[in-house]
Amino acid sequence: MTRVGVGIDIGGSGVKGALVDLDKGEFIGERVRYDTPESSTPLAVAKICKTIIDELGAAPEVPIGITVPAPVLHGVIPFIANLDQSWTGINADELFQEVTGHQVTVLNDADAAGVAEYYFGAAKGVAGTVIVTTLGTGIGSALLYNGILVPNTELGHVELDGRDAESHAAASQRVKQDLSWEEWISRLQRYYSHIEMLFSPDLMVVGGGVSKKHDRFLPKLDLKCPIVPAALRNTAGIVGAAVYADEQAKNNVPTAPGV
Ligand code: BGC
């Protein structure tokens, strides 16, 4: 029998959800998407999540994972960079449960992508230290050691040359600051060299929308460890959220089968 979960990914421009086959890491049926409301308050976004869960027809026992672009500490959001500031201090677990009427697990968006890449994608079963970064509006990060997620690493906000790294090197900045690919690549080089120096990872994986164009920048980065494009691309957040929620329901840490 197919084991099913629900994943919902809350981003700056869209809230997307799907039913997920937990063993294959694939969507079952179509993805549902709504625009993130202009006023992206917790309540407005939670209501969209309820609509998505209802449309997907999730049974009450199905695990539901919801990602936010912020760290999540025992359900609480300590700060948020790219959504409405009223998220700060909110207990997202409680709010989302109240509004959706379902038991839900809320987690960081990049952590979800990291779990998905580890279970099904570019980091599948890789031992040692793996860092998954997502390049989008911000820079998200997931740190896994032997498949165990160390949550909320927030490596997009390391201070580099006196600046918040994501405000300098996120994919959105290439467009916003009208940078050439070469200019942006030199910022990425500085960023990834720094992360490599701090963590000595065995593997780095790069996701986010721009990873579709990985040919244009990944081969130009000079690093000691391999750096590869994410395999799941835009399904990673949703798949990882569903898998993580399922593991949490079983009281497991997210470790891939066989590791
Ligand atoms: C947030 C992270 C998030 C990343 C990608 C950053 O600004 O602080 O929590 O993972 O953006 O959305």
mmCIF file of C-alpha atoms and ligand atoms in Angstrom:
data_model
loop_
_atom_site.group_PDB
_atom_site.id
_atom_site.type_symbol
_atom_site.label_atom_id
_atom_site.label_comp_id
_atom_site.label_asym_id
_atom_site.label_seq_id
_atom_site.Cartn_x
_atom_site.Cartn_y
_atom_site.Cartn_z
ATOM 1 C CA MET A 1 0.000 0.000 0.000
ATOM 2 C CA THR A 2 1.245 3.474 -0.852
ATOM 3 C CA ARG A 3 2.286 5.471 2.195
ATOM 4 C CA VAL A 4 1.023 9.013 1.736
ATOM 5 C CA GLY A 5 1.966 12.350 3.302
ATOM 6 C CA VAL A 6 1.204 15.976 2.579
ATOM 7 C CA GLY A 7 3.876 18.611 2.043
ATOM 8 C CA ILE A 8 3.249 22.351 1.869
ATOM 9 C CA ASP A 9 5.948 24.873 0.993
ATOM 10 C CA ILE A 10 5.416 28.506 1.987
ATOM 11 C CA GLY A 11 7.517 30.884 -0.080
ATOM 12 C CA GLY A 12 7.677 34.604 -0.768
ATOM 13 C CA SER A 13 5.637 34.345 -3.966
ATOM 14 C CA GLY A 14 3.618 31.125 -3.656
ATOM 15 C CA VAL A 15 2.204 28.569 -1.222
ATOM 16 C CA LYS A 16 2.389 25.136 -2.829
ATOM 17 C CA GLY A 17 1.259 21.722 -1.669
ATOM 18 C CA ALA A 18 0.913 18.154 -2.863
ATOM 19 C CA LEU A 19 0.225 14.625 -1.759
ATOM 20 C CA VAL A 20 3.535 12.765 -1.565
ATOM 21 C CA ASP A 21 4.399 9.096 -1.988
ATOM 22 C CA LEU A 22 6.633 8.742 1.076
ATOM 23 C CA ASP A 23 8.580 5.773 -0.280
ATOM 24 C CA LYS A 24 9.258 7.132 -3.760
ATOM 25 C CA GLY A 25 9.581 10.822 -2.871
ATOM 26 C CA GLU A 26 7.218 11.735 -5.698
ATOM 27 C CA PHE A 27 4.024 13.720 -5.955
ATOM 28 C CA ILE A 28 0.759 11.834 -6.182
ATOM 29 C CA GLY A 29 -1.468 13.854 -8.510
ATOM 30 C CA GLU A 30 -1.136 17.539 -9.234
ATOM 31 C CA ARG A 31 0.519 20.206 -7.117
ATOM 32 C CA VAL A 32 -1.835 22.910 -5.786
ATOM 33 C CA ARG A 33 -0.547 26.516 -5.770
ATOM 34 C CA TYR A 34 -1.837 29.844 -4.466
ATOM 35 C CA ASP A 35 -0.118 33.220 -4.536
ATOM 36 C CA THR A 36 1.316 34.274 -1.193
ATOM 37 C CA PRO A 37 -0.985 37.104 -0.064
ATOM 38 C CA GLU A 38 0.468 40.596 -0.285
ATOM 39 C CA SER A 39 0.044 40.912 3.455
ATOM 40 C CA SER A 40 1.768 37.603 4.284
ATOM 41 C CA THR A 41 0.654 37.402 7.929
ATOM 42 C CA PRO A 42 0.633 34.025 9.728
ATOM 43 C CA LEU A 43 -3.185 33.883 9.770
ATOM 44 C CA ALA A 44 -3.588 34.728 6.073
ATOM 45 C CA VAL A 45 -1.010 32.095 5.117
ATOM 46 C CA ALA A 46 -2.455 29.475 7.508
ATOM 47 C CA LYS A 47 -5.865 29.903 5.842
ATOM 48 C CA ILE A 48 -4.291 29.170 2.451
ATOM 49 C CA CYS A 49 -2.705 26.040 3.922
ATOM 50 C CA LYS A 50 -6.155 24.917 5.099
ATOM 51 C CA THR A 51 -7.564 25.431 1.593
ATOM 52 C CA ILE A 52 -4.710 23.381 0.116
ATOM 53 C CA ILE A 53 -5.126 20.535 2.635
ATOM 54 C CA ASP A 54 -8.890 20.468 1.957
ATOM 55 C CA GLU A 55 -8.350 20.450 -1.814
ATOM 56 C CA LEU A 56 -5.873 17.598 -1.527
ATOM 57 C CA GLY A 57 -8.461 15.665 0.511
ATOM 58 C CA ALA A 58 -5.938 14.561 3.143
ATOM 59 C CA ALA A 59 -7.297 11.953 5.567
ATOM 60 C CA PRO A 60 -6.912 12.876 9.278
ATOM 61 C CA GLU A 61 -4.134 10.330 9.911
ATOM 62 C CA VAL A 62 -1.942 11.511 7.014
ATOM 63 C CA PRO A 63 1.244 13.256 8.216
ATOM 64 C CA ILE A 64 1.406 16.913 7.141
ATOM 65 C CA GLY A 65 4.635 18.911 6.951
ATOM 66 C CA ILE A 66 4.648 22.665 6.320
ATOM 67 C CA THR A 67 7.790 24.649 5.529
ATOM 68 C CA VAL A 68 8.436 28.286 6.344
ATOM 69 C CA PRO A 69 11.353 30.473 5.193
ATOM 70 C CA ALA A 70 12.561 30.910 8.766
ATOM 71 C CA PRO A 71 14.080 28.896 11.608
ATOM 72 C CA VAL A 72 11.554 26.932 13.708
ATOM 73 C CA LEU A 73 12.392 26.198 17.306
ATOM 74 C CA HIS A 74 9.894 23.793 18.900
ATOM 75 C CA GLY A 75 7.201 25.303 16.693
ATOM 76 C CA VAL A 76 8.175 28.915 17.373
ATOM 77 C CA ILE A 77 9.614 31.314 14.757
ATOM 78 C CA PRO A 78 12.367 33.405 16.363
ATOM 79 C CA PHE A 79 12.886 35.695 13.331
ATOM 80 C CA ILE A 80 11.960 35.887 9.684
ATOM 81 C CA ALA A 81 13.791 37.668 6.874
ATOM 82 C CA ASN A 82 11.513 37.516 3.844
ATOM 83 C CA LEU A 83 7.854 37.371 5.009
ATOM 84 C CA ASP A 84 5.701 39.687 7.152
ATOM 85 C CA GLN A 85 7.487 40.562 10.397
ATOM 86 C CA SER A 86 4.396 39.583 12.449
ATOM 87 C CA TRP A 87 5.636 35.959 12.189
ATOM 88 C CA THR A 88 8.288 36.747 14.798
ATOM 89 C CA GLY A 89 7.576 34.913 18.064
ATOM 90 C CA ILE A 90 4.525 33.051 16.668
ATOM 91 C CA ASN A 91 4.008 29.405 17.614
ATOM 92 C CA ALA A 92 3.435 28.189 14.067
ATOM 93 C CA ASP A 93 2.683 24.583 15.104
ATOM 94 C CA GLU A 94 -0.215 25.748 17.270
ATOM 95 C CA LEU A 95 -1.563 28.354 14.853
ATOM 96 C CA PHE A 96 -1.522 26.002 11.866
ATOM 97 C CA GLN A 97 -3.171 23.221 13.865
ATOM 98 C CA GLU A 98 -5.912 25.560 15.021
ATOM 99 C CA VAL A 99 -6.627 26.945 11.560
ATOM 100 C CA THR A 100 -6.293 23.720 9.552
ATOM 101 C CA GLY A 101 -7.838 21.351 12.105
ATOM 102 C CA HIS A 102 -4.978 18.904 11.436
ATOM 103 C CA GLN A 103 -1.905 17.838 13.359
ATOM 104 C CA VAL A 104 0.975 19.474 11.462
ATOM 105 C CA THR A 105 4.764 19.694 11.691
ATOM 106 C CA VAL A 106 6.298 23.044 10.770
ATOM 107 C CA LEU A 107 9.945 23.157 9.688
ATOM 108 C CA ASN A 108 12.450 25.355 7.899
ATOM 109 C CA ASP A 109 12.196 25.274 4.082
ATOM 110 C CA ALA A 110 15.876 24.511 3.445
ATOM 111 C CA ASP A 111 15.871 21.782 6.104
ATOM 112 C CA ALA A 112 12.997 20.160 4.196
ATOM 113 C CA ALA A 113 14.959 20.404 0.939
ATOM 114 C CA GLY A 114 17.965 18.854 2.687
ATOM 115 C CA VAL A 115 15.946 15.908 3.964
ATOM 116 C CA ALA A 116 14.474 15.316 0.493
ATOM 117 C CA GLU A 117 17.877 15.449 -1.214
ATOM 118 C CA TYR A 118 19.254 13.031 1.369
ATOM 119 C CA TYR A 119 16.425 10.531 1.046
ATOM 120 C CA PHE A 120 15.845 10.683 -2.691
ATOM 121 C CA GLY A 121 18.172 13.119 -4.448
ATOM 122 C CA ALA A 122 21.705 14.354 -4.993
ATOM 123 C CA ALA A 123 22.856 13.463 -1.457
ATOM 124 C CA LYS A 124 21.107 10.097 -1.273
ATOM 125 C CA GLY A 125 22.699 8.038 1.466
ATOM 126 C CA VAL A 126 25.904 10.138 1.505
ATOM 127 C CA ALA A 127 27.842 9.590 4.732
ATOM 128 C CA GLY A 128 29.652 12.343 6.616
ATOM 129 C CA THR A 129 28.836 16.048 6.419
ATOM 130 C CA VAL A 130 26.461 17.239 3.723
ATOM 131 C CA ILE A 131 25.407 20.859 3.269
ATOM 132 C CA VAL A 132 22.418 21.624 1.089
ATOM 133 C CA THR A 133 21.921 25.287 0.198
ATOM 134 C CA THR A 134 18.974 26.836 -1.608
ATOM 135 C CA LEU A 135 19.577 29.950 -3.684
ATOM 136 C CA GLY A 136 16.436 32.045 -4.119
ATOM 137 C CA THR A 137 15.068 35.186 -2.490
ATOM 138 C CA GLY A 138 17.369 34.308 0.393
ATOM 139 C CA ILE A 139 19.971 31.603 1.000
ATOM 140 C CA GLY A 140 18.700 28.599 2.931
ATOM 141 C CA SER A 141 20.832 25.840 4.404
ATOM 142 C CA ALA A 142 20.514 22.296 5.706
ATOM 143 C CA LEU A 143 23.318 20.493 7.506
ATOM 144 C CA LEU A 144 23.221 16.705 7.723
ATOM 145 C CA TYR A 145 25.718 14.390 9.328
ATOM 146 C CA ASN A 146 25.348 10.725 8.411
ATOM 147 C CA GLY A 147 21.785 11.560 7.438
ATOM 148 C CA ILE A 148 20.888 13.246 10.703
ATOM 149 C CA LEU A 149 19.628 16.771 10.261
ATOM 150 C CA VAL A 150 21.039 19.518 12.465
ATOM 151 C CA PRO A 151 18.104 21.927 12.059
ATOM 152 C CA ASN A 152 18.007 25.723 11.713
ATOM 153 C CA THR A 153 21.598 26.307 10.614
ATOM 154 C CA GLU A 154 20.756 29.628 8.847
ATOM 155 C CA LEU A 155 24.034 29.686 6.924
ATOM 156 C CA GLY A 156 22.569 32.305 4.583
ATOM 157 C CA HIS A 157 23.019 34.803 7.371
ATOM 158 C CA VAL A 158 26.712 34.274 8.093
ATOM 159 C CA GLU A 159 28.426 37.627 8.137
ATOM 160 C CA LEU A 160 30.921 37.832 5.328
ATOM 161 C CA ASP A 161 33.105 40.886 4.607
ATOM 162 C CA GLY A 162 30.856 42.894 6.946
ATOM 163 C CA ARG A 163 27.650 41.881 5.159
ATOM 164 C CA ASP A 164 24.809 39.418 5.646
ATOM 165 C CA ALA A 165 25.770 36.782 3.057
ATOM 166 C CA GLU A 166 22.298 36.333 1.535
ATOM 167 C CA SER A 167 21.857 40.052 0.913
ATOM 168 C CA HIS A 168 24.974 39.857 -1.251
ATOM 169 C CA ALA A 169 24.936 36.427 -2.870
ATOM 170 C CA ALA A 170 21.315 35.130 -3.043
ATOM 171 C CA ALA A 171 20.009 34.432 -6.551
ATOM 172 C CA SER A 172 17.530 37.309 -6.153
ATOM 173 C CA GLN A 173 20.439 39.738 -5.779
ATOM 174 C CA ARG A 174 21.820 38.875 -9.220
ATOM 175 C CA VAL A 175 18.577 40.170 -10.709
ATOM 176 C CA LYS A 176 17.965 42.991 -8.225
ATOM 177 C CA GLN A 177 21.463 44.407 -8.507
ATOM 178 C CA ASP A 178 21.664 43.659 -12.228
ATOM 179 C CA LEU A 179 24.855 41.613 -11.783
ATOM 180 C CA SER A 180 26.498 39.760 -14.646
ATOM 181 C CA TRP A 181 26.836 36.016 -14.138
ATOM 182 C CA GLU A 182 30.590 36.534 -13.593
ATOM 183 C CA GLU A 183 29.993 39.100 -10.854
ATOM 184 C CA TRP A 184 27.482 36.861 -9.132
ATOM 185 C CA ILE A 185 29.748 33.815 -9.470
ATOM 186 C CA SER A 186 32.609 35.643 -7.741
ATOM 187 C CA ARG A 187 30.245 36.369 -4.813
ATOM 188 C CA LEU A 188 29.188 32.714 -4.731
ATOM 189 C CA GLN A 189 32.830 31.657 -4.804
ATOM 190 C CA ARG A 190 33.572 33.795 -1.749
ATOM 191 C CA TYR A 191 30.475 32.434 0.019
ATOM 192 C CA TYR A 192 31.008 28.737 -0.686
ATOM 193 C CA SER A 193 34.760 28.928 0.074
ATOM 194 C CA HIS A 194 33.849 30.358 3.462
ATOM 195 C CA ILE A 195 31.248 27.657 4.177
ATOM 196 C CA GLU A 196 33.736 25.006 3.073
ATOM 197 C CA MET A 197 36.377 26.425 5.408
ATOM 198 C CA LEU A 198 33.940 26.371 8.346
ATOM 199 C CA PHE A 199 32.504 22.864 7.891
ATOM 200 C CA SER A 200 34.835 20.800 5.655
ATOM 201 C CA PRO A 201 31.807 19.103 4.112
ATOM 202 C CA ASP A 202 31.991 15.867 2.125
ATOM 203 C CA LEU A 203 29.414 17.203 -0.307
ATOM 204 C CA MET A 204 27.585 20.440 -1.051
ATOM 205 C CA VAL A 205 24.268 20.452 -2.922
ATOM 206 C CA VAL A 206 22.804 23.575 -4.506
ATOM 207 C CA GLY A 207 19.037 23.932 -4.927
ATOM 208 C CA GLY A 208 16.556 26.730 -5.510
ATOM 209 C CA GLY A 209 15.093 27.903 -8.819
ATOM 210 C CA VAL A 210 18.436 28.996 -10.257
ATOM 211 C CA SER A 211 19.808 25.452 -9.932
ATOM 212 C CA LYS A 212 17.982 24.755 -13.229
ATOM 213 C CA LYS A 213 20.816 26.822 -14.734
ATOM 214 C CA HIS A 214 23.568 25.061 -12.747
ATOM 215 C CA ASP A 215 25.699 24.679 -15.900
ATOM 216 C CA ARG A 216 26.231 28.430 -15.908
ATOM 217 C CA PHE A 217 27.776 28.701 -12.463
ATOM 218 C CA LEU A 218 28.537 25.453 -10.614
ATOM 219 C CA PRO A 219 31.401 24.300 -12.901
ATOM 220 C CA LYS A 220 33.066 27.707 -12.402
ATOM 221 C CA LEU A 221 33.302 27.375 -8.631
ATOM 222 C CA ASP A 222 36.671 26.267 -7.347
ATOM 223 C CA LEU A 223 36.224 24.182 -4.173
ATOM 224 C CA LYS A 224 37.875 21.151 -2.637
ATOM 225 C CA CYS A 225 34.652 19.248 -2.016
ATOM 226 C CA PRO A 226 32.209 18.272 -4.762
ATOM 227 C CA ILE A 227 29.370 20.763 -5.297
ATOM 228 C CA VAL A 228 26.417 19.417 -7.279
ATOM 229 C CA PRO A 229 22.946 20.584 -8.330
ATOM 230 C CA ALA A 230 19.925 19.435 -6.341
ATOM 231 C CA ALA A 231 18.136 16.532 -7.981
ATOM 232 C CA LEU A 232 14.600 17.275 -6.815
ATOM 233 C CA ARG A 233 14.562 20.965 -7.733
ATOM 234 C CA ASN A 234 11.153 22.485 -7.069
ATOM 235 C CA THR A 235 9.635 19.377 -5.479
ATOM 236 C CA ALA A 236 12.247 19.170 -2.681
ATOM 237 C CA GLY A 237 10.515 21.404 -0.111
ATOM 238 C CA ILE A 238 7.170 19.625 -0.413
ATOM 239 C CA VAL A 239 8.635 16.107 -0.476
ATOM 240 C CA GLY A 240 11.007 16.829 2.425
ATOM 241 C CA ALA A 241 8.232 18.370 4.530
ATOM 242 C CA ALA A 242 6.020 15.298 4.115
ATOM 243 C CA VAL A 243 8.861 12.877 4.889
ATOM 244 C CA TYR A 244 9.971 14.885 7.919
ATOM 245 C CA ALA A 245 6.415 15.029 9.301
ATOM 246 C CA ASP A 246 6.129 11.259 8.878
ATOM 247 C CA GLU A 247 9.439 10.675 10.690
ATOM 248 C CA GLN A 248 8.406 13.023 13.497
ATOM 249 C CA ALA A 249 5.101 11.184 13.882
ATOM 250 C CA LYS A 250 7.114 7.989 14.375
ATOM 251 C CA ASN A 251 9.443 9.837 16.737
ATOM 252 C CA ASN A 252 12.398 9.213 14.481
ATOM 253 C CA VAL A 253 15.202 11.532 13.530
ATOM 254 C CA PRO A 254 15.264 11.921 9.746
ATOM 255 C CA THR A 255 17.722 9.231 8.735
ATOM 256 C CA ALA A 256 17.452 7.419 5.444
ATOM 257 C CA PRO A 257 16.647 3.709 5.428
ATOM 258 C CA GLY A 258 19.786 1.608 5.644
ATOM 259 C CA VAL A 259 22.010 4.314 7.138
HETATM 260 C C1 BGC B 1 15.829 32.486 6.087
HETATM 261 C C2 BGC B 1 15.988 30.980 6.150
HETATM 262 C C3 BGC B 1 15.446 30.359 4.876
HETATM 263 C C4 BGC B 1 16.086 30.988 3.651
HETATM 264 C C5 BGC B 1 15.497 30.455 2.364
HETATM 265 C C6 BGC B 1 16.497 32.995 4.835
HETATM 266 O O1 BGC B 1 16.328 34.383 4.765
HETATM 267 O O2 BGC B 1 16.391 33.115 7.229
HETATM 268 O O3 BGC B 1 15.301 30.468 7.259
HETATM 269 O O4 BGC B 1 15.695 28.983 4.887
HETATM 270 O O5 BGC B 1 15.922 32.395 3.680
HETATM 271 O O6 BGC B 1 14.136 30.699 2.274
#
